[in-house]
Coordinates of C-alpha atoms and ligand atoms in Angstrom, one line a residue:
M1 CA -5.5 -62.7 -4.7
A2 CA -3.3 -59.6 -4.2
A3 CA -0.8 -59.5 -7.0
Q4 CA -3.3 -60.8 -9.6
R5 CA -5.2 -57.9 -11.0
T6 CA -8.7 -59.2 -10.8
S7 CA -9.7 -57.0 -13.8
D8 CA -7.4 -59.3 -15.9
L9 CA -9.6 -62.3 -15.0
L10 CA -12.8 -63.4 -16.8
P11 CA -15.8 -62.9 -14.5
E12 CA -16.5 -66.6 -14.5
V13 CA -12.9 -67.3 -13.3
R14 CA -13.3 -64.6 -10.6
D15 CA -16.5 -66.2 -9.5
F16 CA -15.0 -69.7 -9.4
L17 CA -12.0 -68.6 -7.4
T18 CA -14.0 -66.5 -4.9
S19 CA -16.9 -69.0 -4.4
G20 CA -15.4 -70.1 -1.1
R21 CA -13.3 -73.1 -0.3
L22 CA -13.3 -75.4 -3.2
G23 CA -14.4 -79.0 -2.5
G24 CA -14.2 -82.2 -4.3
V25 CA -17.0 -83.7 -6.4
I26 CA -18.4 -87.1 -5.3
D27 CA -21.5 -88.6 -6.6
G28 CA -22.5 -85.3 -8.2
Q29 CA -22.2 -83.5 -4.9
T30 CA -19.6 -81.0 -3.7
V31 CA -17.8 -82.5 -0.7
V32 CA -15.8 -80.2 1.7
S33 CA -13.3 -81.0 4.3
A34 CA -12.8 -80.0 7.9
D35 CA -10.9 -76.7 8.3
E36 CA -7.7 -78.4 9.4
H37 CA -7.5 -80.2 6.1
L38 CA -7.8 -77.1 3.9
F39 CA -4.8 -76.3 1.7
A40 CA -3.9 -73.3 -0.5
T41 CA -3.2 -73.3 -4.2
R42 CA -1.0 -70.5 -5.4
D43 CA -0.4 -68.5 -8.6
P44 CA 3.2 -69.5 -9.4
G45 CA 3.6 -66.1 -11.3
S46 CA 2.8 -64.0 -8.2
G47 CA 3.3 -66.4 -5.3
E48 CA -0.1 -65.4 -4.0
V49 CA -2.8 -67.8 -2.8
I50 CA -5.6 -67.9 -5.4
A51 CA -7.9 -70.4 -3.7
E52 CA -8.4 -72.6 -0.6
V53 CA -9.0 -76.2 -1.5
C54 CA -10.5 -79.0 0.6
G55 CA -8.0 -81.8 1.3
L56 CA -10.1 -84.9 1.1
Q57 CA -9.3 -87.8 3.4
G58 CA -9.3 -91.6 3.2
D59 CA -13.0 -91.9 4.0
D60 CA -13.9 -89.4 1.3
V61 CA -11.9 -91.3 -1.2
D62 CA -13.7 -94.4 -0.1
R63 CA -17.0 -92.7 -0.7
A64 CA -15.8 -91.6 -4.2
V65 CA -14.8 -95.2 -5.2
Q66 CA -18.2 -96.4 -3.9
A67 CA -20.0 -93.7 -5.8
A68 CA -18.1 -94.8 -9.0
Q69 CA -19.0 -98.4 -8.3
R70 CA -22.7 -97.5 -7.8
A71 CA -22.7 -95.5 -11.0
F72 CA -21.1 -98.4 -12.8
V73 CA -23.7 -100.8 -11.7
Q74 CA -26.8 -98.6 -11.4
S75 CA -26.5 -96.0 -14.1
S76 CA -26.8 -97.2 -17.6
W77 CA -23.3 -95.9 -18.6
A78 CA -21.6 -99.3 -18.7
R79 CA -24.4 -100.8 -20.7
L80 CA -25.0 -98.0 -23.2
A81 CA -24.2 -98.7 -26.9
P82 CA -20.8 -97.2 -27.7
A83 CA -22.5 -94.7 -30.0
E84 CA -24.7 -93.4 -27.1
R85 CA -21.7 -93.1 -24.7
A86 CA -19.8 -91.4 -27.5
A87 CA -22.6 -88.8 -27.9
A88 CA -22.4 -88.0 -24.2
L89 CA -18.6 -87.6 -24.3
H90 CA -18.9 -85.3 -27.3
R91 CA -21.3 -83.3 -25.2
L92 CA -18.7 -83.1 -22.5
A93 CA -16.1 -82.1 -25.1
D94 CA -18.5 -79.4 -26.5
A95 CA -19.0 -78.1 -22.9
V96 CA -15.3 -77.9 -22.3
E97 CA -14.7 -76.3 -25.7
G98 CA -17.4 -73.7 -24.9
R99 CA -15.6 -72.9 -21.6
K100 CA -12.1 -73.0 -23.2
A101 CA -11.2 -69.4 -22.3
I102 CA -12.3 -69.9 -18.7
L103 CA -10.6 -73.2 -18.2
A104 CA -7.4 -71.9 -19.9
Q105 CA -7.3 -69.0 -17.5
I106 CA -7.8 -71.2 -14.5
E107 CA -5.1 -73.6 -15.7
A108 CA -2.7 -70.8 -16.5
L109 CA -3.2 -69.2 -13.1
D110 CA -2.9 -72.5 -11.2
C111 CA 0.2 -74.0 -12.8
G112 CA 2.0 -71.0 -14.2
K113 CA 1.5 -72.0 -17.8
L114 CA 1.5 -69.3 -20.6
L115 CA -2.1 -68.6 -21.5
P116 CA -1.9 -69.8 -25.1
Q117 CA -0.3 -73.1 -23.9
A118 CA -3.0 -73.5 -21.3
A119 CA -5.6 -73.0 -24.1
G120 CA -3.7 -75.6 -26.1
D121 CA -4.0 -78.1 -23.2
V122 CA -7.7 -77.5 -23.0
Q123 CA -8.1 -78.0 -26.7
N124 CA -6.1 -81.2 -26.4
F125 CA -8.5 -82.5 -23.7
V126 CA -11.4 -81.8 -26.1
D127 CA -9.6 -83.6 -29.0
T128 CA -8.7 -86.5 -26.8
M129 CA -12.3 -86.9 -25.6
R130 CA -13.5 -86.8 -29.2
Y131 CA -10.8 -89.2 -30.4
F132 CA -11.7 -91.9 -27.9
A133 CA -15.4 -91.3 -28.2
D134 CA -15.2 -91.9 -32.0
L135 CA -12.7 -94.8 -31.8
S136 CA -14.8 -96.7 -29.3
Q137 CA -17.6 -97.0 -31.8
H138 CA -15.3 -98.8 -34.3
V139 CA -13.8 -101.5 -32.0
Q140 CA -15.3 -104.9 -32.5
Q141 CA -16.9 -105.9 -29.2
R142 CA -17.3 -109.6 -29.9
S143 CA -14.9 -111.8 -31.9
V144 CA -15.8 -115.3 -32.9
L145 CA -12.9 -117.7 -32.7
A146 CA -12.2 -120.6 -35.1
V147 CA -11.6 -123.5 -32.6
A148 CA -11.8 -127.2 -33.4
R149 CA -15.0 -128.9 -32.0
H150 CA -16.0 -125.8 -30.0
E151 CA -18.1 -122.8 -30.4
A152 CA -16.1 -119.9 -29.0
W153 CA -16.0 -116.2 -28.8
T154 CA -14.4 -113.4 -26.8
S155 CA -16.2 -110.2 -25.7
R156 CA -15.1 -106.9 -24.2
H157 CA -16.5 -105.5 -21.0
P158 CA -15.7 -102.4 -19.0
W159 CA -13.9 -103.0 -15.7
G160 CA -15.7 -100.8 -13.3
P161 CA -14.3 -97.8 -11.2
C162 CA -10.9 -96.6 -12.4
G163 CA -8.6 -94.3 -10.5
F164 CA -6.4 -91.5 -11.9
I165 CA -3.6 -89.8 -10.0
V166 CA -2.2 -86.9 -12.0
P167 CA 0.8 -84.5 -11.7
W168 CA 0.9 -80.7 -11.8
N169 CA 2.7 -80.1 -15.1
F170 CA -0.2 -80.8 -17.4
P171 CA -3.1 -81.0 -15.0
F172 CA -6.1 -80.8 -17.4
L173 CA -4.5 -82.3 -20.5
L174 CA -3.4 -85.4 -18.5
V175 CA -6.9 -85.8 -17.0
G176 CA -8.1 -86.0 -20.5
W177 CA -5.5 -88.5 -21.6
G178 CA -6.4 -90.6 -18.6
I179 CA -10.2 -90.6 -18.4
A180 CA -11.2 -90.3 -22.0
P181 CA -10.5 -93.9 -23.0
A182 CA -11.8 -95.2 -19.6
L183 CA -15.1 -93.4 -20.0
A184 CA -15.4 -94.3 -23.7
A185 CA -15.1 -98.0 -22.8
G186 CA -17.9 -97.7 -20.2
N187 CA -15.9 -97.3 -17.0
T188 CA -16.5 -94.8 -14.2
V189 CA -13.6 -92.7 -12.8
V190 CA -12.1 -91.1 -9.7
I191 CA -9.6 -88.3 -10.3
K192 CA -6.9 -87.2 -7.7
P193 CA -5.4 -84.0 -9.0
A194 CA -2.0 -82.8 -7.8
E195 CA -2.1 -80.5 -4.7
D196 CA -0.3 -77.7 -6.5
T197 CA -2.9 -77.6 -9.4
P198 CA -6.3 -79.0 -8.4
L199 CA -8.5 -76.3 -9.9
S200 CA -9.2 -77.5 -13.5
A201 CA -10.2 -81.0 -12.3
I202 CA -12.6 -79.5 -9.7
Y203 CA -14.1 -77.3 -12.5
L204 CA -14.5 -80.4 -14.7
G205 CA -16.3 -82.3 -11.9
R206 CA -18.8 -79.5 -11.6
L207 CA -19.2 -79.2 -15.4
A208 CA -20.0 -82.9 -15.7
K209 CA -22.8 -82.5 -13.2
E210 CA -24.0 -79.3 -15.0
I211 CA -24.4 -81.1 -18.3
G212 CA -26.2 -84.0 -16.8
L213 CA -23.7 -86.8 -16.9
P214 CA -24.7 -89.5 -14.4
D215 CA -23.8 -88.8 -10.8
G216 CA -20.7 -90.8 -9.8
L217 CA -19.4 -91.1 -13.3
I218 CA -16.7 -88.5 -12.8
N219 CA -15.6 -88.0 -9.2
V220 CA -12.8 -85.6 -8.2
V221 CA -10.9 -86.0 -4.9
P222 CA -8.5 -83.1 -4.3
G223 CA -6.0 -83.6 -1.5
L224 CA -2.5 -84.3 -0.5
G225 CA -0.6 -87.2 -2.1
E226 CA 0.1 -89.0 1.1
T227 CA -3.5 -88.9 2.1
A228 CA -6.0 -88.7 -0.8
G229 CA -3.4 -90.1 -3.3
A230 CA -2.4 -93.0 -1.1
A231 CA -6.0 -93.8 -0.2
L232 CA -6.9 -94.0 -3.8
A233 CA -3.8 -96.1 -4.8
S234 CA -4.5 -98.6 -2.0
H235 CA -8.3 -98.8 -2.5
P236 CA -9.4 -102.5 -3.2
G237 CA -12.6 -101.3 -4.9
L238 CA -10.8 -100.0 -7.9
R239 CA -10.6 -102.2 -11.0
R240 CA -7.7 -100.2 -12.6
L241 CA -5.4 -97.4 -11.6
S242 CA -3.4 -95.0 -13.8
F243 CA -0.6 -92.9 -12.2
T244 CA 1.3 -90.1 -13.9
G245 CA 4.1 -88.6 -11.9
S246 CA 7.6 -89.2 -10.5
P247 CA 9.2 -92.7 -10.4
E248 CA 9.6 -92.4 -6.6
V249 CA 5.8 -92.1 -6.0
G250 CA 5.1 -94.4 -8.9
R251 CA 6.8 -97.2 -7.0
L252 CA 4.7 -96.6 -3.9
V253 CA 1.5 -96.6 -6.1
A254 CA 2.5 -99.8 -7.9
E255 CA 3.2 -101.5 -4.6
A256 CA -0.2 -100.5 -3.2
C257 CA -1.9 -101.7 -6.3
G258 CA 0.0 -104.9 -6.3
R259 CA -1.2 -105.7 -2.8
N260 CA -4.8 -105.5 -4.1
L261 CA -3.9 -107.0 -7.5
V262 CA -5.3 -103.9 -9.2
P263 CA -3.8 -103.5 -12.7
V264 CA -1.7 -100.3 -12.8
K265 CA -0.5 -98.1 -15.6
L266 CA 2.5 -95.9 -14.7
E267 CA 3.6 -92.8 -16.8
L268 CA 6.8 -91.5 -15.1
G269 CA 9.7 -89.2 -15.6
G270 CA 12.3 -88.9 -18.4
K271 CA 15.7 -87.8 -19.3
G272 CA 15.3 -87.6 -23.1
A273 CA 18.1 -86.9 -25.6
A274 CA 18.2 -84.9 -28.8
V275 CA 20.8 -86.5 -31.1
V276 CA 21.9 -83.8 -33.5
F277 CA 24.0 -84.7 -36.6
E278 CA 26.3 -82.4 -38.5
D279 CA 24.0 -82.3 -41.6
T280 CA 21.1 -80.9 -39.7
E281 CA 19.6 -77.5 -40.4
L282 CA 21.5 -75.9 -37.6
D283 CA 19.5 -72.7 -36.9
D284 CA 16.2 -74.5 -37.2
T285 CA 17.3 -77.2 -34.9
V286 CA 18.6 -74.7 -32.3
E287 CA 15.3 -72.8 -32.5
K288 CA 13.2 -76.0 -32.0
L289 CA 15.3 -77.4 -29.2
V290 CA 15.3 -74.0 -27.3
Q291 CA 11.6 -73.9 -27.8
A292 CA 11.3 -77.4 -26.5
I293 CA 13.4 -76.9 -23.3
T294 CA 11.7 -73.6 -22.5
F295 CA 8.2 -74.9 -23.3
H296 CA 6.2 -74.8 -20.0
T297 CA 9.5 -73.8 -18.4
G298 CA 11.1 -77.2 -19.0
Q299 CA 8.5 -79.0 -16.8
V300 CA 7.8 -81.6 -19.4
C301 CA 8.5 -85.3 -18.7
C302 CA 9.5 -86.1 -22.3
D303 CA 11.7 -83.0 -22.8
A304 CA 15.0 -83.1 -24.7
T305 CA 17.2 -82.5 -21.6
R306 CA 20.4 -84.0 -23.0
W307 CA 21.6 -82.5 -26.2
L308 CA 24.1 -84.8 -27.9
I309 CA 25.8 -82.9 -30.7
H310 CA 28.0 -84.2 -33.5
R311 CA 31.6 -83.1 -32.9
P312 CA 32.1 -81.1 -36.1
I313 CA 29.2 -78.7 -35.3
Y314 CA 29.5 -78.8 -31.5
D315 CA 31.1 -75.4 -30.8
R316 CA 28.8 -73.6 -33.3
F317 CA 25.7 -75.3 -31.8
V318 CA 26.6 -74.4 -28.3
E319 CA 27.2 -70.8 -29.2
A320 CA 24.0 -70.5 -31.2
S321 CA 21.9 -72.2 -28.4
A322 CA 23.3 -69.9 -25.7
Q323 CA 22.6 -66.8 -27.9
R324 CA 19.0 -68.0 -28.6
M325 CA 18.3 -68.9 -25.0
K326 CA 19.3 -65.5 -23.8
Q327 CA 16.6 -64.0 -26.0
V328 CA 13.7 -65.9 -24.3
R329 CA 11.4 -63.4 -22.7
I330 CA 10.5 -64.5 -19.2
G331 CA 7.4 -63.0 -17.7
Y332 CA 4.0 -63.4 -16.0
Q333 CA 2.0 -66.2 -17.6
L334 CA -1.0 -64.1 -18.4
D335 CA 1.1 -61.4 -20.1
R336 CA 0.9 -61.7 -23.9
Q337 CA 4.6 -60.9 -24.5
S338 CA 5.9 -63.6 -22.1
Q339 CA 7.6 -66.5 -23.8
M340 CA 8.4 -68.5 -20.7
G341 CA 6.5 -68.3 -17.4
P342 CA 7.5 -69.4 -13.8
V343 CA 8.0 -72.9 -12.5
V344 CA 5.2 -74.3 -10.5
S345 CA 6.4 -73.6 -6.9
Q346 CA 9.2 -72.4 -4.7
K347 CA 10.1 -76.0 -4.1
Q348 CA 10.4 -76.6 -7.8
R349 CA 12.6 -73.5 -8.2
E350 CA 14.9 -74.7 -5.5
R351 CA 15.1 -78.0 -7.2
V352 CA 16.2 -76.5 -10.5
L353 CA 18.7 -74.1 -8.9
G354 CA 20.0 -77.0 -6.7
Y355 CA 20.7 -79.1 -9.8
L356 CA 22.6 -76.3 -11.4
Q357 CA 24.8 -75.9 -8.4
R358 CA 25.4 -79.7 -8.0
G359 CA 26.1 -80.0 -11.7
V360 CA 28.8 -77.4 -11.6
Q361 CA 30.2 -78.8 -8.3
E362 CA 30.6 -82.2 -10.2
G363 CA 32.5 -80.5 -13.0
A364 CA 30.0 -79.4 -15.6
E365 CA 30.8 -76.3 -17.6
L366 CA 28.2 -73.5 -17.1
V367 CA 27.6 -72.3 -20.7
L368 CA 24.6 -70.2 -19.8
E369 CA 24.3 -69.4 -16.1
G370 CA 20.6 -69.6 -15.5
G371 CA 19.6 -68.8 -11.9
P372 CA 16.6 -67.0 -10.3
E373 CA 14.9 -64.3 -12.4
Q374 CA 13.0 -61.2 -11.2
V375 CA 9.9 -60.1 -13.1
P376 CA 8.9 -56.5 -12.2
G377 CA 5.8 -56.4 -10.0
R378 CA 5.5 -60.2 -9.8
D379 CA 7.0 -62.1 -6.9
G380 CA 6.7 -65.4 -8.6
F381 CA 8.9 -68.5 -9.0
F382 CA 10.9 -67.5 -12.1
V383 CA 14.1 -69.0 -13.3
K384 CA 16.3 -68.2 -16.3
P385 CA 17.1 -70.9 -18.8
A386 CA 20.5 -72.5 -18.4
L387 CA 22.9 -74.6 -20.4
L388 CA 25.5 -77.0 -18.9
A389 CA 28.1 -79.0 -20.8
G390 CA 30.4 -81.9 -20.1
S391 CA 30.4 -85.6 -19.3
L392 CA 27.1 -87.5 -19.0
D393 CA 28.0 -89.0 -15.7
N394 CA 27.2 -85.6 -14.1
V395 CA 24.2 -85.5 -11.8
A396 CA 22.6 -82.9 -14.0
A397 CA 22.9 -85.2 -16.9
R398 CA 21.6 -88.3 -15.1
E399 CA 18.6 -87.0 -13.0
E400 CA 15.4 -85.4 -14.0
I401 CA 15.7 -81.6 -13.3
F402 CA 12.3 -80.5 -14.6
G403 CA 13.2 -77.0 -15.5
P404 CA 14.6 -75.0 -18.5
V405 CA 18.1 -76.6 -18.3
A406 CA 19.7 -78.5 -21.1
Y407 CA 23.0 -80.5 -20.9
L408 CA 25.3 -80.6 -23.9
T409 CA 27.8 -83.3 -24.9
P410 CA 29.6 -84.0 -28.1
F411 CA 29.7 -87.4 -29.9
Q412 CA 32.0 -88.7 -32.6
D413 CA 29.8 -91.0 -34.7
E414 CA 26.4 -92.7 -34.9
E415 CA 27.4 -95.6 -32.8
E416 CA 28.5 -93.4 -29.9
A417 CA 25.4 -91.2 -30.2
I418 CA 23.1 -94.2 -29.8
Q419 CA 25.2 -95.5 -26.9
L420 CA 25.1 -92.1 -25.1
A421 CA 21.4 -91.6 -25.7
N422 CA 20.6 -95.0 -24.2
A423 CA 22.9 -94.6 -21.2
T424 CA 20.1 -93.7 -18.8
D425 CA 17.7 -95.5 -16.5
Y426 CA 14.8 -93.6 -18.1
G427 CA 13.3 -94.5 -21.5
L428 CA 10.6 -92.0 -22.4
A429 CA 11.3 -90.0 -25.5
N430 CA 14.3 -89.0 -27.7
S431 CA 14.7 -87.1 -31.0
V432 CA 17.1 -87.4 -33.9
W433 CA 18.0 -84.4 -36.1
T434 CA 19.5 -84.9 -39.5
T435 CA 18.6 -84.4 -43.2
D436 CA 19.7 -88.0 -43.9
L437 CA 16.3 -89.8 -43.4
S438 CA 17.9 -93.3 -43.6
R439 CA 20.2 -92.4 -40.7
A440 CA 17.3 -90.8 -38.9
A441 CA 15.2 -94.0 -39.1
R442 CA 18.2 -96.2 -38.0
V443 CA 19.0 -94.1 -35.0
A444 CA 15.3 -93.6 -34.1
D445 CA 14.8 -97.4 -34.2
A446 CA 17.9 -98.0 -32.0
M447 CA 16.5 -96.0 -29.0
V448 CA 15.6 -98.0 -25.9
A449 CA 12.6 -95.8 -25.1
G450 CA 8.9 -95.6 -25.8
N451 CA 9.1 -92.8 -28.3
S452 CA 11.5 -91.5 -31.0
W453 CA 10.9 -88.3 -32.9
I454 CA 12.6 -87.2 -36.1
N455 CA 13.5 -83.5 -36.7
A456 CA 11.0 -82.5 -34.0
H457 CA 10.5 -82.9 -30.3
N458 CA 7.2 -83.3 -28.4
L459 CA 4.9 -84.9 -30.9
F460 CA 1.6 -86.3 -29.8
P461 CA -0.8 -87.1 -32.6
H462 CA -3.8 -89.0 -31.4
G463 CA -3.4 -92.6 -32.5
V464 CA 0.3 -93.0 -31.9
P465 CA 1.0 -94.9 -28.6
Y466 CA 2.9 -92.8 -26.1
A467 CA 4.6 -94.7 -23.2
G468 CA 7.8 -95.1 -21.3
V469 CA 10.1 -98.1 -20.5
G470 CA 12.4 -98.6 -17.6
K471 CA 12.2 -95.9 -15.0
S472 CA 9.8 -94.0 -17.3
G473 CA 6.8 -96.2 -16.9
M474 CA 5.0 -99.5 -17.5
G475 CA 1.5 -100.7 -18.3
G476 CA 0.7 -99.8 -21.9
G477 CA 0.8 -96.0 -22.2
V478 CA -1.7 -93.6 -23.5
L479 CA -3.3 -92.0 -26.6
S480 CA -3.9 -94.9 -28.9
V481 CA -6.3 -97.8 -29.7
L482 CA -4.1 -99.9 -27.3
T483 CA -5.1 -97.6 -24.5
L484 CA -8.8 -98.0 -25.2
L485 CA -8.4 -101.8 -25.2
D486 CA -6.8 -101.6 -21.8
Y487 CA -10.1 -100.3 -20.4
W488 CA -12.0 -103.4 -21.5
R489 CA -11.5 -106.7 -19.8
S490 CA -11.8 -109.7 -22.1
L491 CA -14.2 -112.5 -21.5
S492 CA -13.9 -115.9 -23.4
V493 CA -16.9 -118.0 -23.9
V494 CA -16.6 -121.7 -25.0
R495 CA -19.2 -124.4 -25.7
P496 CA -18.3 -128.0 -26.9
L497 CA -19.9 -128.9 -30.1
Ligands
LIG501 P1 4.6 -86.7 -8.0 O1 5.0 -88.1 -8.2 O2 5.2 -85.9 -6.8 O3 3.0 -86.5 -7.8 C1 2.1 -87.0 -8.8 C2 0.8 -87.2 -8.1 O4 1.0 -88.2 -7.1 C3 0.2 -86.0 -7.4 O5 -1.2 -86.0 -7.6 C4 0.5 -86.3 -5.9 O6 -0.4 -85.7 -5.1 C5 0.4 -87.8 -5.9 N1 1.1 -88.5 -4.8 C6 2.1 -88.0 -4.1 N2 2.4 -88.9 -3.1 C7 1.6 -90.0 -3.2 C8 1.4 -91.2 -2.6 N3 2.2 -91.5 -1.5 N4 0.5 -92.1 -3.0 C9 -0.3 -91.7 -4.0 N5 -0.2 -90.6 -4.7 C10 0.7 -89.7 -4.3 O7 4.9 -86.0 -9.4 P2 4.8 -84.4 -9.7 O8 6.0 -83.7 -9.1 O9 3.5 -83.9 -9.5 O10 5.1 -84.5 -11.3 C11 6.3 -84.5 -11.9 C12 6.7 -85.9 -12.4 O11 5.7 -86.4 -13.3 C13 7.9 -85.9 -13.2 O12 8.7 -87.0 -12.8 C14 7.4 -86.0 -14.6 O13 8.4 -86.5 -15.5 C15 6.3 -86.9 -14.4 N6 5.4 -86.9 -15.6 C16 5.3 -88.0 -16.5 C17 4.4 -87.9 -17.6 C18 4.4 -89.1 -18.6 O14 3.5 -89.0 -19.4 N7 5.3 -90.0 -18.5 C19 3.7 -86.8 -17.8 C20 3.8 -85.7 -16.9 C21 4.6 -85.8 -15.8

């Protein structure tokens, strides 16, 4: 823990990080791996190892799924009244909220997120847990059907063990988005956190035990994607699987689930557009788009990465964006004055810098150079924000970079703006910026994607479905009543009269 001044850390965080190798949580017990399967997790802001984590193997994952199956059948969780389950989930939300400062620091350290943003993620987990706990009490469990000459009804039942494979960009928030509806519906869960950011999920597994949730209800299996992740994706004992990550791995996971006929939900990458019309509030739009692309150092699936700007304001917009981006203060994620932290790993930094280089090689104009950044006293994975401009057939405009890089292109009219925004294999989230609300609604409705935002980017109120189409995902999405319904199977009962 060299570069991290331990005095900066809360005592509970220090204790957690120095409690020895961190194992998974299966059936309420800590499970460790053999020495040769240990892996390190690093502080992206200092590059230093902060903890050694056990890489669980296929047989551990098997035990976790079996534990989840046992808890499903033997604990009362699946049979509790929704209000009783909701009370338990509110208790979990209370416990997480009570440890918010601890969890936020762990999350910030592990994935390089600014501390206030990490605290926001923890609060979002709490809000998500409460949202689904409350919602689950108001969904009708049994519906009588009006059918000629038959008595008939349908009823809802939890599926059983559900798997969750999550990425490194929002490790704790996405665990919440995944497991909250599953648990509220009466299922049990197995979580496979990303190898770059396993700490907050491990902490959650321990906390669930501490507050007395049934053993086996929440199992956590840290490990490498190709071992623990692949073992979970291909486990025939799961009843559902949810994967959030890259389209490349999403395909592998969906294939594995397909072989077992396990229903799968995929939340994948994006290449979102911001469509900016000439009547927009220019300074405000620049401010919000710069904030969006630098938020969590651009490592956000639904980010506005292609900025499509109405020709009459294009030059002014480019100039104002470059000026504003230069002012972003890059720094260590736990320093209060930092406005943008590091990217998650050296590999990710190379990816971002590689795309800048390839984009320029293919003819993009480098409006704001970007490149590696040095932060005094911190040997972390820092990059500067960058702006490219040019034609959208450039590699940097087509592929997901996952860094603070926006790509600018002018458009002539509304029709061309829609055509350019939709000219991508992805379909996650776009935004439209104009003071003409009729036009805003027209353009928002014309997007081939899961989400359109108006005069804002990155909006996630609980209750609004969030999902992607095309290369951005399939299977129903997250955050709404539809998600909760996904975690109940439907049973039809019929009797001739
Ligand atoms: P990734 O696909 O590399 O990894 C995601 C998870 O899959 C990790 O836990 C990893 O260990 C696991 N994994 C890797 N190989 C596996 C395999 N063969 N079998 C099973 N699991 C395996 O993605 P990442 O780099 O961690 O995250 C970035 C990606 O996630 C980006 O594409 C981003 O857009 C996407 N993302 C999407 C959303 C959304 O809601 N749509 C949200 C966040 C991130």
